[in-house]
CSV table of C-alpha atoms (C1' of nucleotides) in Angstrom, one decimal:
chain,number,residue,atom,x,y,z
A,1080,MET,CA,-18.3,-2.7,-27.2
A,1081,HIS,CA,-19.1,-1.3,-30.4
A,1082,ALA,CA,-22.4,-2.9,-30.2
A,1083,CYS,CA,-23.5,-0.2,-28.0
A,1084,GLU,CA,-24.7,2.5,-30.1
A,1085,ARG,CA,-27.0,4.6,-28.3
A,1086,PRO,CA,-30.0,6.2,-29.7
A,1087,ARG,CA,-29.3,9.6,-30.9
A,1088,ILE,CA,-31.3,12.0,-29.3
A,1089,GLY,CA,-32.1,14.2,-32.0
A,1090,MET,CA,-33.6,11.7,-34.3
A,1091,THR,CA,-37.1,11.8,-35.4
A,1092,MET,CA,-38.1,8.4,-34.7
A,1093,LYS,CA,-41.0,7.3,-32.9
A,1094,ASP,CA,-40.7,6.8,-29.4
A,1095,ASP,CA,-41.4,3.1,-29.7
A,1096,ASP,CA,-38.7,2.7,-32.1
A,1097,ARG,CA,-36.4,4.5,-30.1
A,1098,GLY,CA,-37.3,2.5,-27.2
A,1099,LEU,CA,-36.7,-0.6,-29.1
A,1100,GLN,CA,-33.5,0.5,-30.4
A,1101,TRP,CA,-32.4,1.5,-27.1
A,1102,LYS,CA,-33.3,-1.8,-25.7
A,1103,HIS,CA,-31.5,-3.6,-28.5
A,1104,SER,CA,-28.5,-1.8,-27.8
A,1105,LEU,CA,-28.4,-2.9,-24.3
A,1106,PRO,CA,-26.0,-5.6,-23.4
A,1107,THR,CA,-27.6,-8.9,-23.2
A,1108,SER,CA,-27.2,-11.1,-20.2
A,1109,GLU,CA,-24.4,-12.8,-21.9
A,1110,GLU,CA,-22.6,-9.8,-22.8
A,1111,LEU,CA,-22.4,-8.5,-19.4
A,1112,THR,CA,-19.5,-9.5,-17.5
A,1113,PRO,CA,-20.5,-11.9,-14.8
A,1114,LEU,CA,-20.0,-9.7,-12.0
A,1115,SER,CA,-21.5,-6.7,-13.4
A,1116,LYS,CA,-24.9,-8.3,-13.1
A,1117,SER,CA,-24.6,-8.0,-9.5
A,1118,PHE,CA,-24.7,-4.3,-9.7
A,1119,LEU,CA,-27.9,-4.2,-11.4
A,1120,SER,CA,-31.0,-3.8,-9.4
A,1121,PRO,CA,-33.4,-6.6,-9.5
A,1122,ALA,CA,-35.9,-4.5,-11.2
A,1123,PHE,CA,-33.6,-3.6,-13.9
A,1124,GLN,CA,-32.6,-7.1,-14.3
A,1125,SER,CA,-36.0,-8.3,-14.7
A,1126,VAL,CA,-36.9,-5.7,-17.2
A,1127,PHE,CA,-34.2,-6.6,-19.4
A,1128,ASN,CA,-34.3,-10.2,-18.9
A,1129,ILE,CA,-31.1,-10.5,-17.1
A,1130,LYS,CA,-31.0,-13.4,-14.9
A,1131,PRO,CA,-29.9,-12.6,-11.5
A,1132,GLU,CA,-26.8,-14.3,-10.5
A,1133,PRO,CA,-26.9,-16.7,-7.7
A,1134,PRO,CA,-24.9,-15.9,-4.7
A,1135,LYS,CA,-21.4,-16.4,-5.2
A,1136,ALA,CA,-18.7,-17.8,-3.2
A,1137,ALA,CA,-15.5,-16.0,-2.8
A,1138,GLY,CA,-13.9,-18.2,-5.2
A,1139,ASP,CA,-16.4,-17.5,-7.8
A,1140,VAL,CA,-16.1,-13.9,-7.4
A,1141,SER,CA,-12.5,-14.1,-7.6
A,1142,ARG,CA,-12.5,-16.1,-10.7
A,1143,GLU,CA,-15.1,-14.1,-12.4
A,1144,SER,CA,-13.7,-10.8,-11.5
A,1145,ARG,CA,-10.5,-11.8,-13.0
A,1146,ALA,CA,-12.2,-13.1,-16.1
A,1147,SER,CA,-14.1,-10.0,-16.4
A,1148,PHE,CA,-11.2,-7.9,-16.0
A,1149,LEU,CA,-9.2,-9.7,-18.5
A,1150,GLU,CA,-12.0,-9.5,-20.9
A,1151,LEU,CA,-12.5,-5.9,-20.4
A,1152,ARG,CA,-8.9,-5.3,-20.8
A,1153,SER,CA,-8.6,-7.2,-24.0
A,1154,GLN,CA,-11.5,-5.4,-25.4
A,1155,ARG,CA,-10.0,-2.2,-24.5
A,1156,SER,CA,-6.7,-2.8,-26.0
A,1157,ALA,CA,-8.3,-3.9,-29.1
A,1158,VAL,CA,-9.7,-0.5,-29.5
A,1159,SER,CA,-6.8,1.5,-28.4
A,1160,SER,CA,-3.6,1.1,-26.8
A,1161,PHE,CA,-4.8,2.5,-23.6
A,1162,ASP,CA,-4.3,0.1,-20.9
A,1163,PRO,CA,-6.6,0.9,-18.1
A,1164,PHE,CA,-4.9,-1.4,-15.8
A,1165,PRO,CA,-1.3,-0.9,-16.3
A,1166,LEU,CA,-0.3,-2.5,-13.2
A,1167,PHE,CA,-2.4,-5.5,-13.1
A,1168,LYS,CA,-0.8,-8.7,-13.5
A,1169,GLU,CA,-1.7,-12.1,-12.8
A,1170,ARG,CA,-0.7,-13.2,-9.5
A,1171,LYS,CA,0.6,-16.3,-10.8
A,1172,ASP,CA,3.9,-15.1,-11.6
A,1173,THR,CA,5.7,-14.9,-8.5
A,1174,GLY,CA,8.8,-14.9,-10.4
A,1175,SER,CA,11.1,-12.2,-9.7
A,1176,TYR,CA,10.1,-10.1,-12.5
A,1177,GLY,CA,6.6,-10.7,-12.2
A,1178,HIS,CA,4.2,-8.4,-10.8
A,1179,PRO,CA,1.9,-10.1,-8.6
A,1180,VAL,CA,0.2,-7.0,-8.3
A,1181,GLU,CA,-3.4,-6.9,-7.9
A,1182,GLY,CA,-4.5,-3.7,-6.8
A,1183,ARG,CA,-7.5,-1.8,-6.5
A,1184,GLY,CA,-8.0,1.5,-5.3
A,1185,ASP,CA,-9.7,0.7,-2.3
A,1186,ALA,CA,-9.4,2.3,0.8
A,1187,GLU,CA,-10.7,1.9,4.0
A,1188,GLY,CA,-11.4,5.3,4.9
A,1189,ARG,CA,-13.6,5.3,7.7
A,1190,GLU,CA,-15.0,8.2,9.1
A,1191,GLY,CA,-13.3,8.3,12.2
A,1192,ASP,CA,-10.1,6.9,11.2
A,1193,THR,CA,-8.1,7.6,14.1
A,1194,ARG,CA,-5.2,9.0,12.5
A,1195,GLY,CA,-6.9,10.7,9.7
A,1196,ARG,CA,-5.2,8.6,7.3
A,1197,ALA,CA,-6.7,6.3,5.0
A,1198,PHE,CA,-5.6,3.9,2.5
A,1199,SER,CA,-6.2,5.3,-0.7
A,1200,ASP,CA,-3.6,4.9,-2.9
A,1201,PHE,CA,-2.9,5.8,-6.2
A,1202,VAL,CA,-0.1,4.5,-7.7
A,1203,GLY,CA,0.4,6.2,-10.7
A,1204,GLU,CA,1.1,9.4,-9.3
A,1205,GLY,CA,2.4,12.0,-11.5
A,1206,ARG,CA,5.8,11.0,-12.1
A,1207,GLY,CA,5.4,7.5,-11.6
A,1208,GLY,CA,5.0,6.7,-8.2
A,1209,ALA,CA,6.7,4.5,-6.1
A,1210,ARG,CA,4.6,2.4,-4.1
A,1211,ALA,CA,4.7,0.2,-1.3
A,1212,GLU,CA,3.1,-3.0,-1.0
A,1213,VAL,CA,0.5,-3.8,1.3
A,1214,ARG,CA,-0.9,-7.0,1.8
A,1215,ARG,CA,-3.9,-7.7,3.8
A,1216,GLU,CA,-4.8,-11.0,5.0
A,1217,SER,CA,-7.0,-12.3,7.5
A,1218,ARG,CA,-5.6,-14.4,10.0
A,1219,GLU,CA,-8.0,-17.0,10.5
A,1220,ALA,CA,-9.1,-17.5,7.1
A,1221,GLU,CA,-6.4,-17.9,4.8
A,1222,GLU,CA,-7.5,-15.5,2.5
A,1223,PRO,CA,-5.2,-14.4,-0.1
A,1224,GLU,CA,-4.1,-11.0,0.4
A,1225,VAL,CA,-6.2,-8.3,-0.7
A,1226,GLY,CA,-4.5,-5.6,-2.2
A,1227,LEU,CA,-4.8,-2.1,-2.0
A,1228,GLY,CA,-3.2,-0.1,-4.4
A,1229,LEU,CA,-3.6,0.9,-7.8
A,1230,GLY,CA,-4.8,4.1,-8.0
A,1231,ILE,CA,-5.7,6.8,-9.9
A,1232,GLY,CA,-3.3,9.2,-11.0
A,1233,SER,CA,-3.5,12.3,-9.2
A,1234,GLY,CA,-2.1,14.8,-11.3
A,1235,GLY,CA,-5.0,16.7,-12.1
A,1236,GLY,CA,-7.6,14.5,-11.3
A,1237,GLY,CA,-8.0,13.6,-8.2
A,1238,GLY,CA,-8.4,10.7,-7.0
A,1239,SER,CA,-10.7,10.4,-4.4
A,1240,GLU,CA,-12.6,7.7,-5.6
A,1241,ARG,CA,-15.2,6.1,-3.7
A,1242,GLY,CA,-14.7,3.1,-1.9
A,1243,GLY,CA,-14.0,5.0,0.8
A,1244,VAL,CA,-11.3,6.9,0.8
A,1245,ALA,CA,-9.1,8.9,-0.3
A,1246,GLU,CA,-8.9,12.1,0.7
A,1247,LYS,CA,-9.0,12.6,4.2
A,1248,GLN,CA,-6.2,14.7,3.7
A,1249,GLY,CA,-8.0,16.9,1.6
A,1250,HIS,CA,-5.5,19.3,0.7
A,1251,GLY,CA,-5.0,19.5,-2.9
A,1252,GLY,CA,-1.7,18.1,-2.5
A,1253,GLN,CA,-0.9,14.6,-3.2
A,1254,VAL,CA,0.0,12.2,-0.8
A,1255,ALA,CA,2.6,9.8,-1.2
A,1256,SER,CA,1.1,6.6,-1.5
A,1257,LEU,CA,3.3,3.8,-2.1
A,1258,PHE,CA,1.3,0.9,-1.5
A,1259,ARG,CA,1.3,-2.0,-3.5
A,1260,VAL,CA,0.0,-5.4,-3.1
A,1261,GLY,CA,2.2,-8.2,-3.2
A,1262,SER,CA,1.8,-11.8,-3.0
A,1263,ASP,CA,5.4,-12.2,-2.8
A,1264,PRO,CA,6.3,-12.0,0.8
A,1265,THR,CA,9.6,-11.0,0.0
A,1266,GLY,CA,8.2,-8.3,-1.8
A,1267,TYR,CA,10.5,-7.1,-4.3
A,1268,ASN,CA,8.7,-6.9,-7.4
A,1269,ALA,CA,9.9,-4.5,-9.7
A,1270,SER,CA,7.3,-3.0,-11.5
A,1271,GLU,CA,7.6,-0.8,-14.2
A,1272,GLY,CA,7.3,2.7,-13.1
A,1273,ARG,CA,4.5,3.8,-15.0
A,1274,SER,CA,5.1,7.3,-15.5
A,1275,GLU,CA,2.0,8.6,-16.9
A,1276,GLN,CA,-0.6,9.3,-14.5
A,1277,SER,CA,-3.4,7.0,-14.9
A,1278,PRO,CA,-6.1,8.5,-16.7
A,1279,GLY,CA,-8.9,9.1,-14.4
A,1280,GLY,CA,-11.7,6.8,-14.2
A,1281,LEU,CA,-11.6,3.3,-12.9
A,1282,PRO,CA,-12.0,3.9,-9.4
A,1283,PHE,CA,-10.8,0.7,-8.4
A,1284,MET,CA,-10.3,-2.6,-9.7
A,1285,MET,CA,-11.0,-5.9,-8.6
A,1286,ASN,CA,-8.4,-8.0,-7.3
A,1287,GLY,CA,-8.6,-11.6,-6.9
A,1288,LEU,CA,-11.2,-11.3,-4.3
A,1289,GLY,CA,-13.5,-8.9,-5.6
A,1290,TYR,CA,-13.7,-5.7,-3.9
A,1291,GLY,CA,-11.7,-6.8,-1.0
A,1292,SER,CA,-13.0,-4.3,1.3
A,1293,PHE,CA,-16.3,-5.6,1.6
A,1294,GLU,CA,-15.8,-9.0,1.6
A,1295,ARG,CA,-13.8,-9.1,4.5
A,1296,ARG,CA,-15.3,-10.5,7.5
A,1297,ALA,CA,-15.6,-8.6,10.5
A,1298,GLU,CA,-13.4,-10.4,12.5
A,1299,SER,CA,-12.4,-9.1,15.6
A,1300,SER,CA,-9.3,-8.0,14.2
A,1301,SER,CA,-7.8,-5.5,16.2
A,1302,TYR,CA,-6.7,-3.4,13.5
A,1303,SER,CA,-8.0,-0.2,13.0
A,1304,GLY,CA,-9.0,-0.8,16.4
A,1305,ARG,CA,-5.7,-0.5,17.7
A,1306,GLY,CA,-6.0,2.9,18.8
A,1307,ASP,CA,-9.6,3.2,19.3
A,1308,GLU,CA,-11.2,0.2,20.2
A,1309,LYS,CA,-10.3,-3.2,21.1
A,1310,VAL,CA,-13.8,-4.2,21.2
A,1311,GLY,CA,-15.2,-6.6,23.5
A,1312,GLY,CA,-13.7,-5.7,26.7
A,1313,SER,CA,-10.6,-7.6,26.9
A,1314,ALA,CA,-8.6,-6.2,24.2
A,1315,LYS,CA,-6.1,-8.9,24.8
A,1316,ASN,CA,-8.1,-11.7,23.7
A,1317,ALA,CA,-9.6,-10.0,20.9
A,1318,ARG,CA,-7.7,-12.1,18.5
A,1319,LYS,CA,-8.7,-15.3,20.1
A,1320,LEU,CA,-12.3,-14.7,19.9
A,1321,ALA,CA,-12.0,-14.1,16.3
A,1322,ASP,CA,-13.1,-17.3,15.0
A,1323,SER,CA,-16.4,-17.9,16.6
A,1324,ASP,CA,-18.1,-14.8,15.7
A,1325,PHE,CA,-19.1,-13.4,12.4
A,1326,GLU,CA,-21.5,-14.5,10.0
A,1327,ASP,CA,-22.5,-11.1,9.3
A,1328,THR,CA,-23.5,-9.5,6.2
A,1329,ASP,CA,-21.9,-11.2,3.4
A,1330,SER,CA,-21.1,-14.7,2.7
A,1331,ALA,CA,-24.3,-16.5,3.2
A,1332,GLY,CA,-26.3,-13.4,2.9
A,1333,GLY,CA,-27.3,-11.7,-0.2
A,1334,PRO,CA,-25.3,-11.9,-3.2
A,1335,VAL,CA,-24.9,-8.3,-3.6
A,1336,ASN,CA,-24.1,-5.9,-1.0
A,1337,SER,CA,-24.1,-2.8,-2.8
A,1338,ASN,CA,-23.5,-0.5,-0.1
A,1339,GLU,CA,-21.0,-1.9,2.0
A,1340,GLU,CA,-20.4,-1.5,5.4
A,1341,PRO,CA,-19.0,1.8,6.1
A,1342,ASN,CA,-17.6,-0.3,8.6
A,1343,ALA,CA,-14.3,-0.5,7.3
A,1344,ARG,CA,-13.2,-0.4,10.8
A,1345,THR,CA,-13.4,-4.0,11.1
A,1346,LEU,CA,-10.8,-4.4,8.5
A,1347,LYS,CA,-7.4,-5.5,9.3
A,1348,ARG,CA,-4.8,-3.4,7.9
A,1349,PRO,CA,-2.9,-4.9,5.2
A,1350,ARG,CA,0.4,-6.2,5.9
A,1351,LEU,CA,2.9,-3.6,4.8
A,1352,VAL,CA,5.7,-4.6,2.7
A,1353,TRP,CA,8.6,-2.4,2.8
A,1354,THR,CA,9.6,-1.9,-0.7
A,1355,PRO,CA,12.7,-0.2,-1.6
A,1356,GLN,CA,10.8,2.9,-2.3
A,1357,LEU,CA,9.1,3.0,0.9
A,1358,HIS,CA,12.2,2.2,2.7
A,1359,LYS,CA,13.9,5.0,1.0
A,1360,ARG,CA,11.3,7.3,2.2
A,1361,PHE,CA,11.8,6.0,5.5
A,1362,VAL,CA,15.5,6.4,5.4
A,1363,ASP,CA,15.1,9.8,4.1
A,1364,ALA,CA,12.9,10.7,6.8
A,1365,VAL,CA,15.2,9.4,9.4
A,1366,GLY,CA,18.0,11.1,7.8
A,1367,HIS,CA,16.1,14.2,7.6
A,1368,LEU,CA,15.2,14.2,11.2
A,1369,GLY,CA,18.5,13.1,12.4
A,1370,ILE,CA,18.7,10.0,14.3
A,1371,LYS,CA,18.0,11.8,17.4
A,1372,ASN,CA,14.6,12.8,16.6
A,1373,ALA,CA,13.8,10.0,14.6
A,1374,VAL,CA,11.1,8.4,16.4
A,1375,PRO,CA,8.3,6.5,14.9
A,1376,LYS,CA,5.7,9.0,15.0
A,1377,THR,CA,7.8,11.7,13.6
A,1378,ILE,CA,9.1,9.6,10.9
A,1379,MET,CA,5.7,8.5,10.0
A,1380,GLN,CA,4.7,12.0,9.7
A,1381,LEU,CA,7.6,12.9,7.6
A,1382,MET,CA,7.1,10.1,5.3
A,1383,ASN,CA,3.7,11.1,4.8
A,1384,VAL,CA,2.6,7.9,3.3
A,1385,GLU,CA,-1.0,7.1,3.6
A,1386,GLY,CA,-1.9,4.3,5.6
A,1387,LEU,CA,1.4,4.0,7.2
A,1388,THR,CA,1.0,3.5,10.8
A,1389,ARG,CA,3.2,4.4,13.6
A,1390,GLU,CA,3.6,0.8,14.3
A,1391,ASN,CA,4.7,0.1,10.9
A,1392,VAL,CA,7.3,2.6,11.2
A,1393,ALA,CA,8.3,1.6,14.7
A,1394,SER,CA,8.7,-1.8,13.6
A,1395,HIS,CA,10.8,-0.9,10.7
A,1396,LEU,CA,12.8,1.4,12.7
A,1397,GLN,CA,13.5,-1.3,15.1
A,1398,LYS,CA,14.9,-3.4,12.5
A,1399,TYR,CA,16.7,-0.5,10.9
A,1400,ARG,CA,18.4,0.2,14.0
A,1401,LEU,CA,19.5,-3.2,14.4
A,1402,TYR,CA,20.9,-3.0,11.0
A,1403,LEU,CA,22.7,0.2,11.7
A,1404,LYS,CA,24.1,-1.3,14.7
A,1405,ARG,CA,25.5,-4.1,12.9
A,1406,LEU,CA,27.0,-1.9,10.3
A,1407,GLN,CA,28.7,0.0,13.0
A,1408,GLY,CA,30.1,-3.1,14.4
A,1409,LEU,CA,31.8,-4.3,11.4
A,1410,PRO,CA,33.0,-1.6,9.2
A,1411,ALA,CA,34.5,-2.5,5.9
A,1412,ASP,CA,33.1,-5.7,5.1
A,1413,GLY,CA,30.7,-5.4,7.8
A,1414,ALA,CA,28.6,-3.7,5.3
A,1415,ALA,CA,28.7,-6.7,3.3
A,1416,ALA,CA,27.6,-8.8,6.1
A,1417,ALA,CA,24.9,-6.6,7.0
A,1418,ALA,CA,23.9,-6.2,3.5
A,1419,ALA,CA,23.7,-9.8,3.1
A,1420,GLY,CA,21.1,-9.9,5.8
A,1421,ASP,CA,19.1,-7.0,4.9
A,1422,GLN,CA,18.7,-6.6,1.3
A,1423,LEU,CA,16.3,-3.9,1.7
A,1424,PHE,CA,18.5,-1.8,3.9
A,1425,ALA,CA,21.5,-2.6,1.9
A,1426,SER,CA,19.9,-1.2,-1.1
A,1427,THR,CA,19.4,2.1,0.4
A,1428,PRO,CA,22.2,4.4,1.1
A,1429,LEU,CA,22.5,5.6,4.6
A,1430,PRO,CA,21.6,9.1,5.1
A,1431,PRO,CA,24.6,11.1,5.7
A,1432,ASN,CA,23.3,11.9,9.1
A,1433,LEU,CA,23.0,8.8,10.7
A,1434,GLY,CA,25.9,7.4,9.2
A,1435,LEU,CA,27.5,4.9,11.2
A,1436,HIS,CA,27.9,6.8,14.2
A,1437,TYR,CA,24.5,6.1,15.0
A,1438,MET,CA,23.7,6.3,18.6
A,1439,GLY,CA,26.4,8.1,20.1
A,1440,SER,CA,27.2,11.1,18.4
A,1441,GLN,CA,24.5,13.5,18.4
A,1442,ARG,CA,23.6,15.4,15.5
A,1443,ASP,CA,20.6,17.3,15.6
A,1444,ASP,CA,21.2,19.0,12.5
A,1445,VAL,CA,19.5,17.8,9.7
A,1446,GLY,CA,20.1,17.0,6.5
A,1447,PRO,CA,19.8,15.7,3.3
A,1448,GLN,CA,18.1,17.6,0.9
A,1449,SER,CA,16.1,14.7,0.2
A,1450,PHE,CA,13.0,15.9,1.5
A,1451,PRO,CA,10.7,17.1,-1.0
A,1452,SER,CA,8.7,19.3,0.9
A,1453,GLY,CA,8.2,22.0,-1.4
A,1454,GLY,CA,9.4,24.7,0.6
A,1455,VAL,CA,12.0,22.8,2.2
A,1456,GLY,CA,11.8,22.9,5.8
A,1457,MET,CA,9.1,21.2,7.5
A,1458,PRO,CA,6.5,20.2,5.1
A,1459,PHE,CA,3.9,20.8,7.5
A,1460,GLY,CA,3.7,23.5,9.9
A,1461,GLY,CA,5.4,22.3,12.9
A,1462,MET,CA,5.0,18.9,13.8
A,1463,GLY,CA,3.5,19.6,17.0
A,1464,GLY,CA,1.1,21.8,15.4
A,1465,ARG,CA,-1.1,19.1,14.3
A,1466,GLY,CA,-3.4,21.3,12.7
A,1467,PRO,CA,-5.2,19.9,9.8
A,1468,LEU,CA,-3.1,17.0,9.8
A,1469,GLY,CA,-2.2,17.3,6.4
A,1470,PRO,CA,1.4,17.4,5.9
A,1471,ALA,CA,2.4,18.6,2.7
A,1472,HIS,CA,1.8,15.8,0.5
A,1473,PHE,CA,4.6,14.6,-1.3
A,1474,SER,CA,4.0,14.3,-4.8
A,1475,ALA,CA,5.1,11.5,-6.7
A,1476,TYR,CA,8.1,9.7,-6.0
A,1477,GLU,CA,10.2,8.4,-8.6
A,1478,PRO,CA,9.3,5.5,-10.5
A,1479,ILE,CA,10.6,2.3,-9.4
A,1480,PRO,CA,14.2,2.7,-9.5
A,1481,TYR,CA,14.9,-0.8,-9.1
A,1482,GLY,CA,13.3,-1.4,-12.3
A,1483,GLY,CA,13.8,-4.8,-13.4
A,1484,MET,CA,16.1,-5.9,-10.8
A,1485,ASN,CA,14.7,-7.7,-8.1
A,1486,ARG,CA,16.6,-9.8,-6.0
A,1487,ALA,CA,19.2,-10.0,-8.4
A,1488,PHE,CA,20.8,-6.9,-7.3
A,1489,MET,CA,21.6,-8.0,-4.0
A,1490,GLN,CA,23.9,-10.5,-5.1
A,1491,ARG,CA,26.3,-8.5,-6.7
A,1492,PRO,CA,29.8,-8.9,-5.5
A,1493,MET,CA,30.1,-6.2,-3.1
A,1494,LYS,CA,32.9,-4.4,-4.5
A,1495,ASP,CA,33.7,-1.0,-4.6
A,1496,ARG,CA,30.8,0.4,-6.2
A,1497,THR,CA,32.4,3.5,-6.7
A,1498,GLU,CA,31.0,6.8,-7.1
A,1499,GLU,CA,28.3,6.6,-9.5
A,1500,SER,CA,26.3,9.0,-7.5
A,1501,SER,CA,27.0,8.2,-4.1
A,1502,GLU,CA,23.8,9.3,-2.8
A,1503,SER,CA,21.8,9.9,-5.7
A,1504,GLU,CA,18.8,8.2,-4.7
A,1505,SER,CA,16.4,10.5,-3.4
A,1506,GLN,CA,13.9,12.2,-4.9
A,1507,ASN,CA,13.5,13.9,-8.0
A,1508,HIS,CA,10.3,14.8,-6.8
A,1509,GLN,CA,8.8,16.3,-9.6
A,1510,GLN,CA,6.0,18.1,-8.5
A,1511,GLN,CA,3.7,18.2,-11.2
A,1512,SER,CA,2.7,21.6,-11.3
A,1513,GLY,CA,0.0,21.7,-9.0
A,1514,SER,CA,0.8,23.0,-5.7
A,1515,GLY,CA,3.0,25.9,-6.3
A,1516,ASN,CA,6.6,25.3,-5.7
A,1517,GLN,CA,8.7,23.2,-7.6
A,1518,ALA,CA,11.1,20.6,-6.8
A,1519,SER,CA,13.8,22.2,-5.0
A,1520,SER,CA,15.8,19.2,-5.1
A,1521,PRO,CA,18.9,19.2,-7.0
A,1522,PRO,CA,19.0,17.2,-10.0
A,1523,LYS,CA,20.0,14.2,-8.4
A,1524,ARG,CA,18.9,11.2,-10.0
A,1525,LEU,CA,19.8,7.7,-10.5
A,1526,LEU,CA,20.1,5.8,-7.4
A,1527,SER,CA,22.7,3.7,-6.5
A,1528,LEU,CA,21.4,0.4,-5.4
A,1529,PHE,CA,24.3,-0.4,-3.5
A,1530,PRO,CA,25.2,0.5,-0.1
A,1531,THR,CA,26.8,3.7,-0.6
A,1532,SER,CA,29.0,3.1,2.2
A,1533,SER,CA,30.9,6.3,1.7
A,1534,GLU,CA,32.1,6.1,5.1
B,1199,DG,C1',0.4,8.2,25.1
B,1200,DT,C1',4.9,7.0,23.0
B,1201,DA,C1',9.1,4.3,22.3
B,1202,DG,C1',11.4,0.3,22.3
B,1203,DA,C1',11.8,-4.6,22.8
B,1204,DA,C1',10.1,-9.0,22.6
B,1205,DA,C1',6.6,-12.3,21.1
B,1206,DT,C1',3.9,-14.0,17.5
B,1207,DA,C1',1.9,-14.5,13.3
B,1208,DT,C1',2.1,-14.9,8.3
C,235,DC,C1',12.7,-18.5,7.6
C,236,DA,C1',12.3,-13.5,7.1
C,237,DT,C1',9.2,-10.0,8.0
C,238,DA,C1',5.7,-7.5,9.7
C,239,DT,C1',2.4,-7.0,13.4
C,240,DT,C1',0.9,-7.2,18.0
C,241,DT,C1',1.8,-7.3,22.7
C,242,DC,C1',4.2,-5.9,26.6
C,243,DT,C1',7.0,-2.9,29.4
C,244,DA,C1',9.2,1.3,30.6
DNA sequence: GTAGAAATAT
DNA sequence: CATATTTCTA
């Protein structure tokens, strides 16, 4: 707002005047975006005649936050071309090309996060990050999913914004963070791979629900709990009990909870959406390990994606194996069949290793060069090691390769999608400077979206 | 505690 | 209805 000229400090003006001028330059109640009032202390509000906002319902917050956001954005763009929220899109468009993304760089980084991982996510990593989608929803309340995501470019800046999170893995490195929020269950939203890293700032943005994290009720969800605590004795029923409890902090309570519950632990993890990028990581990891060693935990580690849980991986692995099995069953067109079923899988070439002879032939060797790991080799010192669990963080992943195509690509007529880079895919992990060591990966690029059957 | 499979939930 | 998550069993 250009209206905000601040008093210049060096001026020789009387204090009163200065004070007045300063006061004048303050935004008026009307000028403030609705939600921002909530962040002002009562005292401050009264001094400047800002009417405190009445408590808001989730819906209000949602609406207002969006309005505020849009407003801010438009103001910004009016001034410069800088788009602070490159990824934000209205959720409306569930269309294929839409980007229902609503992210915010939240995180639920609790102190004791069992696995030392936290959702933090920054999407714009250096070279355009890939991201995964995560979707959080609460079971009992049909809340819209809350998104995580959107982050701050890491490149130089770091993004360990507040809100809990982010670093945990403190090493300077970057962590692959591929999360994205999606309202589209099927989850394939292409999103432009924003290459530039997001300029710092903007710790997080609101999503439809406001700052998701804290407005989440403390349901008994078992998440986070999983490992550590299924509260209330019978873990099993935890879920059942869910509805009768809470009434805690928010909702009825005060309008503003400035300092939220560090209690992120009551949060349910977002539902993970396996985007092609994420899946690719997965596949790479599996390939890298060799099917033999590819067990959830290890894969998870290799993938090094924040917030990814072993369960996520296990689940996906389960499915992936099924897929492989199918492929194996019906060669030739089997692929087609399988592909038909699993678009995701079909879109990612099988790692040379697993190939079709999944189960059965052993191959402990490993393979594909795909893994970024700077130094090649295990990114982290020995997996057993466990040290400062901080695997080498992968830097960015490539931008969304599937740019633009969403579901469309799965329909193509399964023909010989010849060469064209049989296994291009993987990483051009460009390390952006930073941690010494450069991409050792061959200049592969371009990924083939089709099942690179290549035997 | 981990993996894998099956059951549920979304 | 496909997927992801949670539960259950080995």
